[in-house]
């Protein structure tokens, strides 16, 4: 994959980008795409995938370009001309799908094909297990393989046709070296005994993005709504859920349906009539068109009447102020442990993971799998008071047996 050749067009009609970027095929014919998928599915092993998309004015991300690489065959597919649904045969095969920073791509694949990859490797995740942090693809390729990607224009309109040769070349380069990159990272992961860790994390990412979002928890995303009490929480839940469903139905951004400010204002002072909507802060006539006013009033009525058993409360956040110093100390220790283990600290634990451990929550991710081995058990010893942290004299922290003696004056 990713062979570099001189500029031109080869005998098969494949485009060769100038200055040595990879050879690729531009596919805008359904038969050519179906043939590519059939050939790729017949192979066992690895294929690389990336997408380009837009979602600035829509609820769902709209696929603008699909890039695939199987062996030496690199294809840039135009989804405006090609139905990409047959890709599901490749996604659901035994082949490993290699992607970089796959989160949003997974959402797009679920919508376009009905499935995500059965076997996923995310090279950004893998990099975090070998001390490379969570870099962008260009940085990672340069540091790992000495490969420089073509410069990207972050303002490219990927839905424009015809798409420029520069944009097509940039898109092709995003998948041209992913199998080489994974081969390099995978070999080091195996040598370090961490291949299973990385694959488990990639599988968790795959499964997490395969779960549909529940509109009844949409109000958790509104910071001010989390502070509401009593009946106002039920109204916030019902109104935010209505907003989420309407945005999906119309394929428009949630904020266009109703601003967060209006959701909170309605929850705090539920309107009793349609006329009351006119004085809701953040709400204006454009939000109430197309039957939205009647639907919104029905959502308010549902929220006001909501029983406690139907209320979806967000997971407990934070800790009592008494324990905040413990969270700070534990966070510092997790960061030190991550550095010592050559791991990306953001992979090891989030602040929420650490807070859960400090609260004594046995479901904290730090108490299971590789996280427990790397950080969870040492931090628990610290929290239980059987060990103490000290500086080693060179700016690093070390965990020592606690003496239970006060320091000398």
Tab-separated table of N, CA, C and O in Angstrom, residues 239-361:
chain	number	residue	atom	x	y	z
A	239	UNK	N	-38.354	18.169	27.434
A	239	UNK	CA	-38.160	19.174	26.386
A	239	UNK	C	-36.890	18.884	25.584
A	239	UNK	O	-36.888	18.980	24.350
A	240	UNK	N	-35.818	18.513	26.280
A	240	UNK	CA	-34.578	18.196	25.557
A	240	UNK	C	-34.745	16.953	24.690
A	240	UNK	O	-34.178	16.867	23.597
A	241	UNK	N	-35.534	15.978	25.167
A	241	UNK	CA	-35.790	14.775	24.370
A	241	UNK	C	-36.612	15.117	23.129
A	241	UNK	O	-36.340	14.611	22.031
A	242	UNK	N	-37.618	15.983	23.308
A	242	UNK	CA	-38.401	16.427	22.140
A	242	UNK	C	-37.497	17.130	21.134
A	242	UNK	O	-37.576	16.878	19.927
A	243	UNK	N	-36.636	18.010	21.616
A	243	UNK	CA	-35.729	18.742	20.747
A	243	UNK	C	-34.825	17.786	19.974
A	243	UNK	O	-34.595	17.958	18.765
A	244	UNK	N	-34.302	16.762	20.662
A	244	UNK	CA	-33.405	15.798	20.023
A	244	UNK	C	-34.129	15.028	18.919
A	244	UNK	O	-33.604	14.848	17.809
A	245	UNK	N	-35.343	14.566	19.208
A	245	UNK	CA	-36.099	13.780	18.223
A	245	UNK	C	-36.491	14.639	17.024
A	245	UNK	O	-36.469	14.176	15.884
A	246	UNK	N	-36.857	15.886	17.276
A	246	UNK	CA	-37.241	16.766	16.165
A	246	UNK	C	-36.022	17.076	15.285
A	246	UNK	O	-36.128	17.111	14.056
A	247	UNK	N	-34.881	17.277	15.901
A	247	UNK	CA	-33.662	17.538	15.134
A	247	UNK	C	-33.319	16.339	14.251
A	247	UNK	O	-32.916	16.507	13.093
A	248	UNK	N	-33.472	15.142	14.795
A	248	UNK	CA	-33.233	13.930	13.998
A	248	UNK	C	-34.201	13.861	12.816
A	248	UNK	O	-33.818	13.558	11.685
A	249	UNK	N	-35.466	14.114	13.110
A	249	UNK	CA	-36.497	13.996	12.082
A	249	UNK	C	-36.252	14.967	10.933
A	249	UNK	O	-36.413	14.617	9.754
A	250	UNK	N	-35.869	16.192	11.262
A	250	UNK	CA	-35.662	17.219	10.250
A	250	UNK	C	-34.231	17.274	9.749
A	250	UNK	O	-33.925	18.029	8.824
A	251	UNK	N	-33.330	16.502	10.381
A	251	UNK	CA	-31.906	16.500	10.051
A	251	UNK	C	-31.342	17.915	10.092
A	251	UNK	O	-30.717	18.397	9.143
A	252	UNK	N	-31.551	18.547	11.218
A	252	UNK	CA	-31.014	19.885	11.443
A	252	UNK	C	-30.318	19.908	12.797
A	252	UNK	O	-30.648	19.127	13.695
A	253	UNK	N	-29.364	20.810	12.998
A	253	UNK	CA	-28.658	20.857	14.286
A	253	UNK	C	-29.617	21.071	15.447
A	253	UNK	O	-30.608	21.809	15.326
A	254	UNK	N	-29.313	20.445	16.556
A	254	UNK	CA	-30.162	20.553	17.744
A	254	UNK	C	-30.361	22.006	18.144
A	254	UNK	O	-31.466	22.416	18.518
A	255	UNK	N	-29.294	22.796	18.076
A	255	UNK	CA	-29.385	24.194	18.525
A	255	UNK	C	-30.356	25.001	17.668
A	255	UNK	O	-30.849	26.058	18.104
A	256	UNK	N	-30.628	24.537	16.427
A	256	UNK	CA	-31.582	25.235	15.581
A	256	UNK	C	-33.017	24.962	16.007
A	256	UNK	O	-33.914	25.736	15.689
A	257	UNK	N	-33.236	23.861	16.688
A	257	UNK	CA	-34.574	23.532	17.150
A	257	UNK	C	-34.960	24.369	18.366
A	257	UNK	O	-36.070	24.887	18.467
A	258	UNK	N	-34.000	24.516	19.287
A	258	UNK	CA	-34.244	25.225	20.536
A	258	UNK	C	-32.898	25.441	21.219
A	258	UNK	O	-32.156	24.475	21.431
A	259	UNK	N	-32.539	26.670	21.572
A	259	UNK	CA	-31.259	26.895	22.256
A	259	UNK	C	-31.260	26.286	23.659
A	259	UNK	O	-32.316	26.127	24.283
A	260	UNK	N	-30.080	25.954	24.155
A	260	UNK	CA	-29.957	25.433	25.519
A	260	UNK	C	-30.576	26.394	26.531
A	260	UNK	O	-31.225	25.967	27.498
A	261	UNK	N	-30.361	27.690	26.315
A	261	UNK	CA	-30.896	28.691	27.236
A	261	UNK	C	-32.405	28.582	27.345
A	261	UNK	O	-32.978	28.686	28.447
A	262	UNK	N	-33.077	28.339	26.226
A	262	UNK	CA	-34.537	28.222	26.240
A	262	UNK	C	-34.982	26.955	26.957
A	262	UNK	O	-36.002	26.963	27.671
A	263	UNK	N	-34.253	25.853	26.793
A	263	UNK	CA	-34.602	24.606	27.486
A	263	UNK	C	-34.577	24.833	28.997
A	263	UNK	O	-35.498	24.430	29.728
A	264	UNK	N	-33.533	25.490	29.491
A	264	UNK	CA	-33.411	25.738	30.934
A	264	UNK	C	-34.485	26.709	31.404
A	264	UNK	O	-35.103	26.506	32.469
A	265	UNK	N	-34.736	27.756	30.628
A	265	UNK	CA	-35.755	28.735	31.002
A	265	UNK	C	-37.134	28.088	31.085
A	265	UNK	O	-37.921	28.367	32.006
A	266	UNK	N	-37.448	27.231	30.130
A	266	UNK	CA	-38.739	26.529	30.143
A	266	UNK	C	-38.831	25.595	31.338
A	266	UNK	O	-39.886	25.468	31.987
A	267	UNK	N	-37.737	24.922	31.669
A	267	UNK	CA	-37.737	23.998	32.803
A	267	UNK	C	-37.941	24.739	34.120
A	267	UNK	O	-38.650	24.253	35.012
A	268	UNK	N	-37.340	25.912	34.253
A	268	UNK	CA	-37.455	26.664	35.500
A	268	UNK	C	-38.836	27.284	35.670
A	268	UNK	O	-39.362	27.350	36.786
A	269	UNK	N	-39.417	27.737	34.563
A	269	UNK	CA	-40.758	28.332	34.604
A	269	UNK	C	-41.588	27.771	33.463
A	269	UNK	O	-41.704	28.370	32.395
A	270	UNK	N	-42.168	26.594	33.639
A	270	UNK	CA	-42.905	25.934	32.550
A	270	UNK	C	-44.066	26.793	32.053
A	270	UNK	O	-44.905	27.229	32.850
A	271	UNK	N	-44.118	27.074	30.763
A	271	UNK	CA	-45.246	27.854	30.214
A	271	UNK	C	-46.540	27.040	30.284
A	271	UNK	O	-46.533	25.821	30.095
A	272	UNK	N	-47.625	27.737	30.553
A	272	UNK	CA	-48.927	27.065	30.647
A	272	UNK	C	-49.728	27.171	29.358
A	272	UNK	O	-50.614	26.360	29.102
A	273	UNK	N	-49.449	28.190	28.569
A	273	UNK	CA	-50.153	28.378	27.301
A	273	UNK	C	-49.140	28.718	26.213
A	273	UNK	O	-47.978	29.079	26.499
A	274	UNK	N	-49.592	28.649	24.974
A	274	UNK	CA	-48.720	29.010	23.860
A	274	UNK	C	-48.287	30.467	23.947
A	274	UNK	O	-47.176	30.816	23.549
A	275	UNK	N	-49.167	31.319	24.497
A	275	UNK	CA	-48.807	32.730	24.627
A	275	UNK	C	-47.635	32.922	25.571
A	275	UNK	O	-46.845	33.867	25.410
A	276	UNK	N	-47.516	32.039	26.555
A	276	UNK	CA	-46.403	32.140	27.500
A	276	UNK	C	-45.058	31.911	26.826
A	276	UNK	O	-44.015	32.343	27.339
A	277	UNK	N	-45.063	31.218	25.703
A	277	UNK	CA	-43.806	30.945	25.003
A	277	UNK	C	-43.153	32.227	24.491
A	277	UNK	O	-41.937	32.286	24.304
A	278	UNK	N	-43.967	33.263	24.289
A	278	UNK	CA	-43.436	34.506	23.723
A	278	UNK	C	-42.455	35.203	24.658
A	278	UNK	O	-41.644	36.025	24.202
A	279	UNK	N	-42.504	34.893	25.960
A	279	UNK	CA	-41.624	35.570	26.912
A	279	UNK	C	-40.497	34.659	27.407
A	279	UNK	O	-39.763	35.021	28.323
A	280	UNK	N	-40.345	33.473	26.798
A	280	UNK	CA	-39.273	32.561	27.193
A	280	UNK	C	-37.953	33.082	26.634
A	280	UNK	O	-37.829	33.337	25.436
A	281	UNK	N	-36.990	33.228	27.499
A	281	UNK	CA	-35.692	33.757	27.080
A	281	UNK	C	-35.007	32.789	26.105
A	281	UNK	O	-34.945	31.585	26.356
A	282	UNK	N	-34.524	33.310	25.009
A	282	UNK	CA	-33.821	32.504	24.018
A	282	UNK	C	-34.720	31.888	22.968
A	282	UNK	O	-34.238	31.246	22.034
A	283	UNK	N	-36.035	32.099	23.109
A	283	UNK	CA	-36.997	31.487	22.182
A	283	UNK	C	-37.615	32.573	21.314
A	283	UNK	O	-38.014	33.627	21.807
A	284	UNK	N	-37.694	32.320	19.992
A	284	UNK	CA	-38.368	33.272	19.119
A	284	UNK	C	-39.214	32.515	18.095
A	284	UNK	O	-39.253	31.280	18.083
A	285	UNK	N	-39.848	33.260	17.229
A	285	UNK	CA	-40.815	32.678	16.319
A	285	UNK	C	-40.275	31.588	15.421
A	285	UNK	O	-40.985	30.624	15.094
A	286	UNK	N	-39.017	31.694	15.002
A	286	UNK	CA	-38.469	30.697	14.079
A	286	UNK	C	-38.369	29.322	14.722
A	286	UNK	O	-38.306	28.310	14.023
A	287	UNK	N	-38.342	29.271	16.053
A	287	UNK	CA	-38.267	27.984	16.747
A	287	UNK	C	-39.640	27.318	16.871
A	287	UNK	O	-39.717	26.152	17.291
A	288	UNK	N	-40.689	28.046	16.534
A	288	UNK	CA	-42.049	27.562	16.798
A	288	UNK	C	-42.826	27.257	15.521
A	288	UNK	O	-44.029	27.007	15.566
A	289	UNK	N	-42.136	27.230	14.381
A	289	UNK	CA	-42.809	26.976	13.115
A	289	UNK	C	-43.057	25.489	12.890
A	289	UNK	O	-42.466	24.642	13.567
A	290	UNK	N	-43.938	25.210	11.936
A	290	UNK	CA	-44.168	23.831	11.516
A	290	UNK	C	-44.727	22.934	12.598
A	290	UNK	O	-44.387	21.746	12.657
A	291	UNK	N	-45.577	23.472	13.443
A	291	UNK	CA	-46.182	22.663	14.505
A	291	UNK	C	-45.319	22.507	15.731
A	291	UNK	O	-45.693	21.803	16.674
A	292	UNK	N	-44.140	23.159	15.751
A	292	UNK	CA	-43.226	22.994	16.878
A	292	UNK	C	-43.812	23.519	18.183
A	292	UNK	O	-43.559	22.959	19.252
A	293	UNK	N	-44.609	24.599	18.108
A	293	UNK	CA	-45.164	25.181	19.335
A	293	UNK	C	-46.061	24.186	20.058
A	293	UNK	O	-45.953	24.007	21.282
A	294	UNK	N	-46.950	23.516	19.313
A	294	UNK	CA	-47.853	22.538	19.937
A	294	UNK	C	-47.076	21.345	20.489
A	294	UNK	O	-47.374	20.842	21.584
A	295	UNK	N	-46.069	20.897	19.735
A	295	UNK	CA	-45.261	19.769	20.202
A	295	UNK	C	-44.483	20.145	21.463
A	295	UNK	O	-44.349	19.342	22.391
A	296	UNK	N	-43.959	21.363	21.491
A	296	UNK	CA	-43.216	21.817	22.658
A	296	UNK	C	-44.106	21.898	23.887
A	296	UNK	O	-43.706	21.469	24.982
A	297	UNK	N	-45.305	22.424	23.730
A	297	UNK	CA	-46.226	22.505	24.869
A	297	UNK	C	-46.583	21.114	25.383
A	297	UNK	O	-46.726	20.907	26.596
A	298	UNK	N	-46.719	20.146	24.485
A	298	UNK	CA	-47.007	18.778	24.905
A	298	UNK	C	-45.823	18.204	25.683
A	298	UNK	O	-46.000	17.503	26.686
A	299	UNK	N	-44.612	18.517	25.243
A	299	UNK	CA	-43.415	18.055	25.955
A	299	UNK	C	-43.366	18.669	27.344
A	299	UNK	O	-43.013	17.985	28.325
A	300	UNK	N	-43.709	19.953	27.465
A	300	UNK	CA	-43.730	20.607	28.780
A	300	UNK	C	-44.741	19.919	29.694
A	300	UNK	O	-44.450	19.634	30.867
A	301	UNK	N	-45.916	19.644	29.162
A	301	UNK	CA	-46.959	18.967	29.946
A	301	UNK	C	-46.477	17.599	30.417
A	301	UNK	O	-46.699	17.205	31.574
A	302	UNK	N	-45.804	16.861	29.539
A	302	UNK	CA	-45.260	15.551	29.904
A	302	UNK	C	-44.230	15.681	31.012
A	302	UNK	O	-44.208	14.890	31.960
A	303	UNK	N	-43.375	16.692	30.915
A	303	UNK	CA	-42.340	16.886	31.917
A	303	UNK	C	-42.891	17.265	33.273
A	303	UNK	O	-42.421	16.775	34.307
A	304	UNK	N	-43.886	18.132	33.279
A	304	UNK	CA	-44.496	18.554	34.550
A	304	UNK	C	-45.130	17.368	35.270
A	304	UNK	O	-45.066	17.259	36.500
A	305	UNK	N	-45.726	16.448	34.508
A	305	UNK	CA	-46.418	15.307	35.096
A	305	UNK	C	-45.514	14.099	35.313
A	305	UNK	O	-45.980	13.051	35.770
A	306	UNK	N	-44.233	14.214	35.015
A	306	UNK	CA	-43.327	13.068	35.072
A	306	UNK	C	-43.169	12.534	36.494
A	306	UNK	O	-42.940	13.288	37.443
A	307	UNK	N	-43.311	11.216	36.638
A	307	UNK	CA	-43.092	10.566	37.925
A	307	UNK	C	-41.596	10.401	38.177
A	307	UNK	O	-40.792	10.322	37.244
A	308	UNK	N	-41.235	10.317	39.455
A	308	UNK	CA	-39.822	10.174	39.804
A	308	UNK	C	-39.195	8.948	39.148
A	308	UNK	O	-38.022	8.975	38.751
A	309	UNK	N	-39.972	7.878	39.005
A	309	UNK	CA	-39.433	6.656	38.424
A	309	UNK	C	-39.097	6.783	36.947
A	309	UNK	O	-38.342	5.965	36.412
A	310	UNK	N	-39.658	7.798	36.278
A	310	UNK	CA	-39.396	8.003	34.851
A	310	UNK	C	-38.268	8.998	34.605
A	310	UNK	O	-37.841	9.182	33.465
A	311	UNK	N	-37.790	9.623	35.667
A	311	UNK	CA	-36.741	10.614	35.531
A	311	UNK	C	-35.390	9.931	35.333
A	311	UNK	O	-35.017	9.040	36.093
A	312	UNK	N	-34.665	10.339	34.308
A	312	UNK	CA	-33.348	9.783	34.010
A	312	UNK	C	-32.301	10.739	34.553
A	312	UNK	O	-32.005	11.759	33.940
A	313	UNK	N	-31.764	10.430	35.710
A	313	UNK	CA	-30.779	11.300	36.334
A	313	UNK	C	-29.382	11.000	35.807
A	313	UNK	O	-29.044	9.837	35.570
A	314	UNK	N	-28.556	12.025	35.634
A	314	UNK	CA	-27.188	11.796	35.155
A	314	UNK	C	-26.368	11.063	36.197
A	314	UNK	O	-26.675	11.119	37.397
A	315	UNK	N	-25.322	10.356	35.778
A	315	UNK	CA	-24.450	9.702	36.749
A	315	UNK	C	-23.897	10.729	37.721
A	315	UNK	O	-23.704	11.898	37.381
A	316	UNK	N	-23.649	10.268	38.913
A	316	UNK	CA	-23.129	11.179	39.926
A	316	UNK	C	-21.791	11.755	39.468
A	316	UNK	O	-20.891	11.032	39.052
A	317	UNK	N	-21.673	13.060	39.554
A	317	UNK	CA	-20.456	13.726	39.139
A	317	UNK	C	-19.710	14.248	40.352
A	317	UNK	O	-20.311	14.658	41.351
A	318	UNK	N	-18.393	14.263	40.235
A	318	UNK	CA	-17.579	14.888	41.252
A	318	UNK	C	-17.589	14.158	42.577
A	318	UNK	O	-18.071	13.038	42.712
A	319	UNK	N	-17.045	14.810	43.574
A	319	UNK	CA	-16.977	14.271	44.931
A	319	UNK	C	-17.287	15.388	45.901
A	319	UNK	O	-17.277	16.566	45.550
A	320	UNK	N	-17.563	15.007	47.125
A	320	UNK	CA	-17.749	15.987	48.175
A	320	UNK	C	-16.495	16.848	48.283
A	320	UNK	O	-15.373	16.368	48.086
A	321	UNK	N	-16.697	18.137	48.597
A	321	UNK	CA	-15.556	19.061	48.650
A	321	UNK	C	-14.466	18.575	49.592
A	321	UNK	O	-13.280	18.877	49.395
A	322	UNK	N	-14.827	17.780	50.603
A	322	UNK	CA	-13.839	17.254	51.546
A	322	UNK	C	-12.806	16.397	50.837
A	322	UNK	O	-11.642	16.319	51.251
A	323	UNK	N	-13.220	15.722	49.753
A	323	UNK	CA	-12.349	14.760	49.087
A	323	UNK	C	-11.647	15.327	47.852
A	323	UNK	O	-10.935	14.601	47.174
A	324	UNK	N	-11.865	16.596	47.553
A	324	UNK	CA	-11.238	17.163	46.362
A	324	UNK	C	-9.715	17.112	46.420
A	324	UNK	O	-9.072	16.851	45.397
A	325	UNK	N	-9.097	17.365	47.584
A	325	UNK	CA	-7.632	17.205	47.627
A	325	UNK	C	-7.189	15.783	47.290
A	325	UNK	O	-6.137	15.590	46.672
A	326	UNK	N	-8.020	14.788	47.687
A	326	UNK	CA	-7.674	13.400	47.368
A	326	UNK	C	-7.708	13.167	45.867
A	326	UNK	O	-6.867	12.444	45.317
A	327	UNK	N	-8.679	13.781	45.179
A	327	UNK	CA	-8.753	13.656	43.721
A	327	UNK	C	-7.528	14.289	43.073
A	327	UNK	O	-6.933	13.722	42.147
A	328	UNK	N	-7.138	15.451	43.555
A	328	UNK	CA	-5.958	16.129	43.008
A	328	UNK	C	-4.703	15.280	43.198
A	328	UNK	O	-3.889	15.116	42.273
A	329	UNK	N	-4.545	14.714	44.403
A	329	UNK	CA	-3.371	13.889	44.685
A	329	UNK	C	-3.384	12.615	43.840
A	329	UNK	O	-2.360	12.231	43.261
A	330	UNK	N	-4.556	11.966	43.758
A	330	UNK	CA	-4.665	10.744	42.965
A	330	UNK	C	-4.418	11.031	41.486
A	330	UNK	O	-3.791	10.232	40.783
A	331	UNK	N	-4.877	12.185	41.001
A	331	UNK	CA	-4.667	12.546	39.597
A	331	UNK	C	-3.185	12.721	39.301
A	331	UNK	O	-2.694	12.288	38.248
A	332	UNK	N	-2.474	13.343	40.228
A	332	UNK	CA	-1.038	13.518	40.047
A	332	UNK	C	-0.329	12.173	40.000
A	332	UNK	O	0.591	11.962	39.199
A	333	UNK	N	-0.778	11.246	40.826
A	333	UNK	CA	-0.160	9.922	40.863
A	333	UNK	C	-0.468	9.136	39.592
A	333	UNK	O	0.398	8.454	39.038
A	334	UNK	N	-1.693	9.253	39.095
A	334	UNK	CA	-2.043	8.581	37.842
A	334	UNK	C	-1.203	9.132	36.695
A	334	UNK	O	-0.714	8.377	35.837
A	335	UNK	N	-1.003	10.436	36.661
A	335	UNK	CA	-0.171	11.032	35.615
A	335	UNK	C	1.258	10.514	35.691
A	335	UNK	O	1.871	10.191	34.669
A	336	UNK	N	1.784	10.402	36.911
A	336	UNK	CA	3.141	9.886	37.081
A	336	UNK	C	3.226	8.422	36.639
A	336	UNK	O	4.146	8.026	35.923
A	337	UNK	N	2.248	7.622	37.057
A	337	UNK	CA	2.237	6.210	36.687
A	337	UNK	C	2.147	6.045	35.167
A	337	UNK	O	2.774	5.161	34.588
A	338	UNK	N	1.349	6.899	34.529
A	338	UNK	CA	1.202	6.837	33.077
A	338	UNK	C	2.520	7.152	32.383
A	338	UNK	O	2.920	6.468	31.436
A	339	UNK	N	3.195	8.191	32.855
A	339	UNK	CA	4.489	8.537	32.262
A	339	UNK	C	5.501	7.411	32.465
A	339	UNK	O	6.245	7.052	31.548
A	340	UNK	N	5.523	6.858	33.672
A	340	UNK	CA	6.469	5.780	33.960
A	340	UNK	C	6.216	4.563	33.069
A	340	UNK	O	7.150	3.850	32.692
A	341	UNK	N	4.933	4.324	32.767
A	341	UNK	CA	4.571	3.165	31.952
A	341	UNK	C	4.582	3.474	30.456
A	341	UNK	O	4.285	2.600	29.644
A	342	UNK	N	4.931	4.724	30.089
A	342	UNK	CA	4.955	5.124	28.683
A	342	UNK	C	3.569	5.004	28.059
A	342	UNK	O	3.409	4.484	26.943
A	343	UNK	N	2.565	5.496	28.779
A	343	UNK	CA	1.184	5.443	28.313
A	343	UNK	C	0.611	6.852	28.265
A	343	UNK	O	0.994	7.726	29.052
A	344	UNK	N	-0.324	7.055	27.361
A	344	UNK	CA	-1.053	8.319	27.308
A	344	UNK	C	-1.972	8.382	28.524
A	344	UNK	O	-2.851	7.536	28.702
A	345	UNK	N	-1.800	9.399	29.373
A	345	UNK	CA	-2.577	9.500	30.608
A	345	UNK	C	-4.075	9.568	30.345
A	345	UNK	O	-4.871	9.074	31.150
A	346	UNK	N	-4.479	10.170	29.209
A	346	UNK	CA	-5.908	10.262	28.915
A	346	UNK	C	-6.514	8.896	28.622
A	346	UNK	O	-7.731	8.706	28.766
A	347	UNK	N	-5.705	7.933	28.204
A	347	UNK	CA	-6.187	6.568	28.015
A	347	UNK	C	-6.341	5.849	29.353
A	347	UNK	O	-7.248	5.049	29.539
A	348	UNK	N	-5.432	6.137	30.265
A	348	UNK	CA	-5.426	5.421	31.544
A	348	UNK	C	-6.640	5.787	32.367
A	348	UNK	O	-7.329	4.911	32.907
A	349	UNK	N	-6.927	7.082	32.496
A	349	UNK	CA	-8.053	7.482	33.342
A	349	UNK	C	-8.494	8.896	33.024
A	349	UNK	O	-7.663	9.776	32.796
A	350	UNK	N	-9.782	9.109	33.026
A	350	UNK	CA	-10.343	10.449	32.988
A	350	UNK	C	-10.514	10.938	34.424
A	350	UNK	O	-10.393	10.161	35.384
A	351	UNK	N	-10.807	12.207	34.571
A	351	UNK	CA	-11.059	12.722	35.924
A	351	UNK	C	-12.260	12.009	36.543
A	351	UNK	O	-12.280	11.723	37.735
A	352	UNK	N	-13.266	11.707	35.715
A	352	UNK	CA	-14.441	10.999	36.223
A	352	UNK	C	-14.066	9.621	36.759
A	352	UNK	O	-14.620	9.161	37.768
A	353	UNK	N	-13.136	8.929	36.086
A	353	UNK	CA	-12.669	7.622	36.576
A	353	UNK	C	-12.022	7.765	37.949
A	353	UNK	O	-12.256	6.944	38.854
A	354	UNK	N	-11.205	8.805	38.110
A	354	UNK	CA	-10.508	9.016	39.377
A	354	UNK	C	-11.492	9.410	40.470
A	354	UNK	O	-11.409	8.918	41.611
A	355	UNK	N	-12.445	10.268	40.142
A	355	UNK	CA	-13.448	10.656	41.127
A	355	UNK	C	-14.262	9.455	41.590
A	355	UNK	O	-14.578	9.315	42.777
A	356	UNK	N	-14.598	8.569	40.649
A	356	UNK	CA	-15.354	7.367	41.013
A	356	UNK	C	-14.556	6.502	41.980
A	356	UNK	O	-15.113	5.934	42.934
A	357	UNK	N	-13.262	6.392	41.747
A	357	UNK	CA	-12.421	5.595	42.637
A	357	UNK	C	-12.349	6.230	44.022
A	357	UNK	O	-12.439	5.533	45.043
A	358	UNK	N	-12.204	7.553	44.074
A	358	UNK	CA	-12.140	8.248	45.356
A	358	UNK	C	-13.460	8.096	46.121
A	358	UNK	O	-13.458	7.951	47.348
A	359	UNK	N	-14.587	8.098	45.395
A	359	UNK	CA	-15.888	7.924	46.044
A	359	UNK	C	-16.089	6.507	46.562
A	359	UNK	O	-17.040	6.240	47.293
A	360	UNK	N	-15.234	5.580	46.142
A	360	UNK	CA	-15.414	4.190	46.526
A	360	UNK	C	-16.343	3.435	45.610
A	360	UNK	O	-16.900	2.391	45.991
A	361	UNK	N	-16.510	3.926	44.391
A	361	UNK	CA	-17.383	3.291	43.408
A	361	UNK	C	-16.655	2.101	42.792
A	361	UNK	O	-15.668	2.261	42.075
